[in-house]
Short mmCIF file of C-alpha atoms in Angstrom, two decimals:
data_model
loop_
_atom_site.label_atom_id
_atom_site.label_comp_id
_atom_site.label_asym_id
_atom_site.label_seq_id
_atom_site.Cartn_x
_atom_site.Cartn_y
_atom_site.Cartn_z
CA MET A 62 82.64 131.79 120.09
CA GLU A 63 80.36 132.52 117.13
CA LYS A 64 79.12 128.92 117.05
CA ALA A 65 78.21 129.28 120.73
CA GLY A 66 76.21 132.39 119.85
CA LEU A 67 78.65 134.86 121.42
CA ASP A 68 79.78 138.17 119.96
CA VAL A 69 83.33 138.80 121.17
CA GLU A 70 82.93 142.54 120.74
CA GLN A 71 79.95 142.57 123.09
CA VAL A 72 81.70 140.91 126.04
CA PRO A 73 81.40 143.41 128.92
CA GLY A 74 84.65 144.73 130.36
CA GLY A 75 85.42 146.22 133.73
CA ALA A 76 85.66 144.92 137.29
CA SER A 77 82.08 145.56 138.39
CA ASP A 78 80.04 142.69 139.83
CA ALA A 79 77.54 142.99 136.98
CA ALA A 80 80.26 142.76 134.30
CA PHE A 81 81.92 139.80 136.03
CA GLU A 82 78.63 137.93 136.39
CA ALA A 83 77.81 138.59 132.74
CA ARG A 84 81.17 137.15 131.68
CA GLU A 85 80.62 134.13 133.94
CA GLU A 86 77.31 133.46 132.20
CA LEU A 87 78.91 133.81 128.76
CA ALA A 88 81.67 131.35 129.77
CA ALA A 89 79.01 128.91 130.97
CA GLN A 90 77.24 129.33 127.63
CA LEU A 91 80.46 128.30 125.86
CA LEU A 92 80.48 125.02 127.75
CA ARG A 93 76.85 124.10 127.28
CA ASN A 94 76.37 121.01 125.12
CA ARG A 95 80.16 120.62 124.88
CA ARG A 96 81.33 117.13 125.75
CA SER A 97 84.63 116.77 127.58
CA PRO A 98 86.53 113.76 126.20
CA ARG A 99 87.50 111.23 128.85
CA ARG A 100 91.03 111.35 127.47
CA ASP A 101 92.96 113.48 125.05
CA LEU A 102 95.63 112.20 122.66
CA ASP A 103 98.26 111.79 125.37
CA GLY A 104 95.93 109.97 127.75
CA THR A 105 94.62 107.66 125.04
CA LEU A 106 98.13 106.67 124.00
CA ARG A 107 99.18 106.00 127.57
CA GLU A 108 96.04 103.98 128.25
CA TYR A 109 96.62 101.64 125.31
CA ALA A 110 100.38 101.45 125.91
CA ALA A 111 99.77 100.38 129.51
CA LYS A 112 97.45 97.60 128.34
CA ASP A 113 100.20 96.29 126.05
CA GLY A 114 102.94 96.71 128.66
CA VAL A 115 104.69 99.46 126.67
CA GLU A 116 106.50 102.17 128.64
CA LEU A 117 106.22 105.68 127.24
CA PRO A 118 108.18 108.83 128.22
CA SER A 119 107.01 110.38 131.50
CA SER A 120 104.21 112.94 131.31
CA ARG A 121 105.07 116.61 131.91
CA SER A 122 101.51 117.87 132.16
CA VAL A 123 97.94 117.04 133.09
CA PRO A 124 96.75 113.69 131.66
CA ASN A 125 93.62 115.19 130.07
CA LEU A 126 93.68 118.78 128.82
CA PHE A 127 89.94 118.58 128.17
CA HIS A 128 88.90 117.59 131.69
CA ARG A 129 85.86 119.59 132.80
CA ALA A 130 87.83 120.95 135.76
CA LEU A 131 90.17 122.62 133.25
CA THR A 132 87.77 123.63 130.49
CA GLY A 133 85.74 125.65 133.02
CA PRO A 134 88.61 128.02 133.92
CA GLY A 135 89.68 127.94 130.27
CA ALA A 136 86.28 129.23 129.13
CA ARG A 137 86.37 132.02 131.72
CA MET A 138 89.84 133.06 130.54
CA MET A 139 88.70 132.93 126.92
CA VAL A 140 85.83 135.32 127.67
CA GLY A 141 87.25 137.65 130.28
CA GLY A 142 90.97 137.06 130.53
CA VAL A 143 93.09 135.93 133.46
CA THR A 144 91.55 138.42 135.90
CA ASP A 145 88.40 136.27 135.93
CA VAL A 146 90.36 133.21 137.11
CA ALA A 147 92.13 133.09 140.47
CA PHE A 148 95.61 131.61 140.27
CA GLY A 149 95.04 129.46 143.35
CA GLY A 150 91.83 128.04 141.94
CA LEU A 151 93.52 127.30 138.63
CA MET A 152 96.30 125.40 140.40
CA ASP A 153 93.70 123.52 142.46
CA SER A 154 92.07 122.41 139.20
CA TRP A 155 95.41 121.22 137.85
CA GLU A 156 96.13 119.34 141.06
CA ALA A 157 92.70 117.68 140.99
CA THR A 158 93.26 116.39 137.44
CA TRP A 159 96.99 115.59 137.84
CA PRO A 160 97.65 114.18 141.35
CA GLU A 161 101.07 112.85 140.33
CA GLY A 162 102.11 116.36 139.30
CA ARG A 163 101.96 117.86 142.82
CA GLU A 164 105.70 118.47 142.87
CA THR A 165 105.61 120.37 139.58
CA ILE A 166 102.53 122.32 140.64
CA GLY A 167 104.25 123.14 143.93
CA ARG A 168 107.15 124.68 142.01
CA ILE A 169 104.73 126.75 139.93
CA ARG A 170 102.99 127.99 143.08
CA ALA A 171 106.36 128.91 144.63
CA ALA A 172 107.46 130.79 141.51
CA HIS A 173 104.18 132.69 141.50
CA ARG A 174 104.58 133.67 145.16
CA GLU A 175 108.14 134.85 144.59
CA ALA A 176 107.02 136.93 141.61
CA GLU A 177 104.21 138.48 143.64
CA LEU A 178 106.67 139.45 146.40
CA ALA A 179 108.80 141.10 143.70
CA GLY A 180 105.79 143.03 142.42
CA VAL A 181 105.40 140.98 139.22
CA ASP A 182 102.03 139.62 138.09
CA LEU A 183 102.84 136.49 136.08
CA MET A 184 99.20 135.99 135.14
CA ALA A 185 99.16 139.42 133.48
CA GLN A 186 102.04 138.27 131.24
CA SER A 187 100.00 135.38 129.86
CA PRO A 188 98.91 135.52 126.20
CA MET A 189 95.40 135.04 127.65
CA ALA A 190 95.70 138.14 129.84
CA ASP A 191 92.82 139.83 127.98
CA GLY A 192 91.11 136.68 126.72
CA LEU A 193 90.17 136.07 123.11
CA ARG A 194 89.73 139.78 122.46
CA GLY A 195 93.34 140.41 123.44
CA LEU A 196 94.57 137.58 121.21
CA MET A 197 92.56 138.95 118.29
CA ARG A 198 94.05 142.42 118.79
CA PHE A 199 97.53 140.90 119.01
CA VAL A 200 97.13 139.03 115.72
CA GLU A 201 95.54 142.03 113.98
CA GLN A 202 98.47 144.24 114.99
CA THR A 203 101.11 141.73 113.89
CA ASP A 204 103.19 142.58 110.82
CA ASP A 205 101.70 140.83 107.77
CA ARG A 206 104.98 139.17 106.81
CA LEU A 207 105.48 137.76 110.30
CA LEU A 208 101.89 136.54 110.39
CA CYS A 209 102.29 134.78 107.04
CA ALA A 210 105.60 133.25 108.16
CA ALA A 211 103.90 131.97 111.33
CA VAL A 212 101.02 130.39 109.40
CA ARG A 213 103.44 128.75 106.95
CA ALA A 214 105.64 127.38 109.74
CA CYS A 215 102.68 125.98 111.69
CA THR A 216 101.04 124.50 108.60
CA ARG A 217 104.27 122.85 107.48
CA ALA A 218 104.91 121.48 110.97
CA SER A 219 101.40 120.00 111.19
CA GLY A 220 101.83 118.41 107.77
CA THR A 221 105.14 116.86 108.76
CA LEU A 222 103.65 115.57 112.00
CA ALA A 223 100.73 114.03 110.10
CA VAL A 224 103.14 112.08 107.89
CA LEU A 225 105.09 110.87 110.92
CA TRP A 226 101.91 109.87 112.68
CA THR A 227 100.84 107.60 109.83
CA ARG A 228 104.22 105.90 110.08
CA ALA A 229 104.03 105.68 113.88
CA VAL A 230 101.21 103.14 113.56
CA GLU A 231 103.83 100.57 112.54
CA ASN A 232 106.84 102.12 114.31
CA LEU A 233 106.34 102.79 118.01
CA GLU A 234 109.81 104.31 118.31
CA LEU A 235 108.52 107.35 116.45
CA VAL A 236 105.97 107.87 119.22
CA HIS A 237 108.77 107.66 121.81
CA HIS A 238 110.83 110.29 120.00
CA LEU A 239 107.87 112.65 119.62
CA MET A 240 106.61 112.29 123.20
CA ALA A 241 110.09 112.76 124.65
CA ASP A 242 110.28 116.31 123.30
CA VAL A 243 108.87 119.27 125.24
CA MET A 244 106.91 120.25 122.13
CA TRP A 245 104.72 117.21 122.62
CA ASP A 246 103.00 119.05 125.47
CA GLN A 247 103.49 122.58 124.18
CA TRP A 248 102.25 121.88 120.67
CA VAL A 249 101.23 118.37 119.59
CA ARG A 250 98.58 117.94 122.29
CA VAL A 251 97.05 121.38 121.73
CA GLY A 252 96.82 121.69 117.98
CA GLY A 253 99.78 119.95 116.36
CA LEU A 254 97.69 117.22 114.79
CA ALA A 255 95.44 119.22 112.48
CA PRO A 256 92.66 117.20 110.77
CA ASN A 257 91.08 118.29 107.50
CA GLY A 258 88.35 120.87 107.61
CA ALA A 259 87.38 123.53 110.14
CA ALA A 260 88.90 121.64 113.07
CA GLY A 261 92.27 121.61 111.30
CA GLU A 262 92.02 125.31 110.51
CA ALA A 263 91.30 126.00 114.18
CA ALA A 264 94.30 123.87 115.21
CA VAL A 265 96.65 125.80 112.92
CA ALA A 266 95.15 129.06 114.19
CA ILE A 267 95.90 128.03 117.79
CA SER A 268 99.46 127.14 116.82
CA THR A 269 99.87 130.45 114.98
CA VAL A 270 98.82 132.43 118.05
CA GLN A 271 101.28 130.48 120.18
CA TYR A 272 103.99 131.10 117.58
CA LEU A 273 103.38 134.83 117.73
CA ALA A 274 102.48 135.39 121.38
CA VAL A 275 104.45 132.93 123.53
CA PRO A 276 108.11 133.87 124.06
CA GLY A 277 110.47 131.21 122.71
CA TRP A 278 107.66 129.10 121.22
CA ALA A 279 108.58 129.87 117.60
CA ASP A 280 112.19 128.84 118.19
CA ASP A 281 111.01 125.60 119.78
CA LEU A 282 108.74 124.87 116.82
CA HIS A 283 111.57 125.41 114.31
CA ARG A 284 113.84 123.17 116.40
CA PHE A 285 111.12 120.51 116.54
CA GLN A 286 110.61 120.83 112.78
CA ASN A 287 114.25 119.82 112.36
CA VAL A 288 113.68 116.88 114.72
CA MET A 289 110.67 115.76 112.69
CA ASP A 290 112.52 116.19 109.39
CA ASN A 291 115.24 113.91 110.72
CA LEU A 292 112.67 111.37 111.91
CA LEU A 293 111.30 111.17 108.37
CA ASP A 294 114.54 109.36 107.54
CA PRO A 295 113.88 105.74 108.62
CA GLY A 296 117.56 105.23 109.38
CA SER A 297 117.55 108.01 111.98
CA VAL A 298 115.14 106.29 114.38
CA ARG A 299 116.78 104.31 117.15
CA PRO A 300 115.22 102.52 120.13
CA PRO A 301 115.19 104.70 123.28
CA ALA A 302 118.02 104.12 125.76
#
């Protein structure tokens, strides 16, 4: 946000037209001069695997998390929270970028409708309910020991993944094992591979927020850490059934 010239504390709140339009402009400012990669990690792997006739585990999510149709709503949520993004429009964006996922998206729509009928706002339960400001408040209010434990766990997991990834260049079965786990979509694609420098720090920060804010995510990361530790043993890797 700072690199885009935005002061998080100055983002206008409230439901007035003026406040909403101001947040829309700030979200647009976030996206200016930002290139959307044609593919993310998952899409790139699948593209090259298809060329070589290699079958990878089925995708559980959109093929490109950085598609412009998704980064637009993402920027609006980052600035103003989920109230600035209509659920139907968000699902339309997912459907446009993931045509083969219509069945999954249909189930999500149905669950949302059922929750609405029961008086539950699922969007309000999202970690992004109040945008980046809400996430910052959440982290600031977290117990120091829990925050440190989260950073350590996410940093260790990213380090383990980096080691596995260097080995995966010569051992495709490692890729199969990693992609077959739900944490491939929940973590690896959105910050698991943390490069050196500021980009890596941002990736670990994203993982830390997920660890703290998303119910069950920490347990999944610890479980996946055990999976990765086992994969570090060359004798533990077997061809997929």
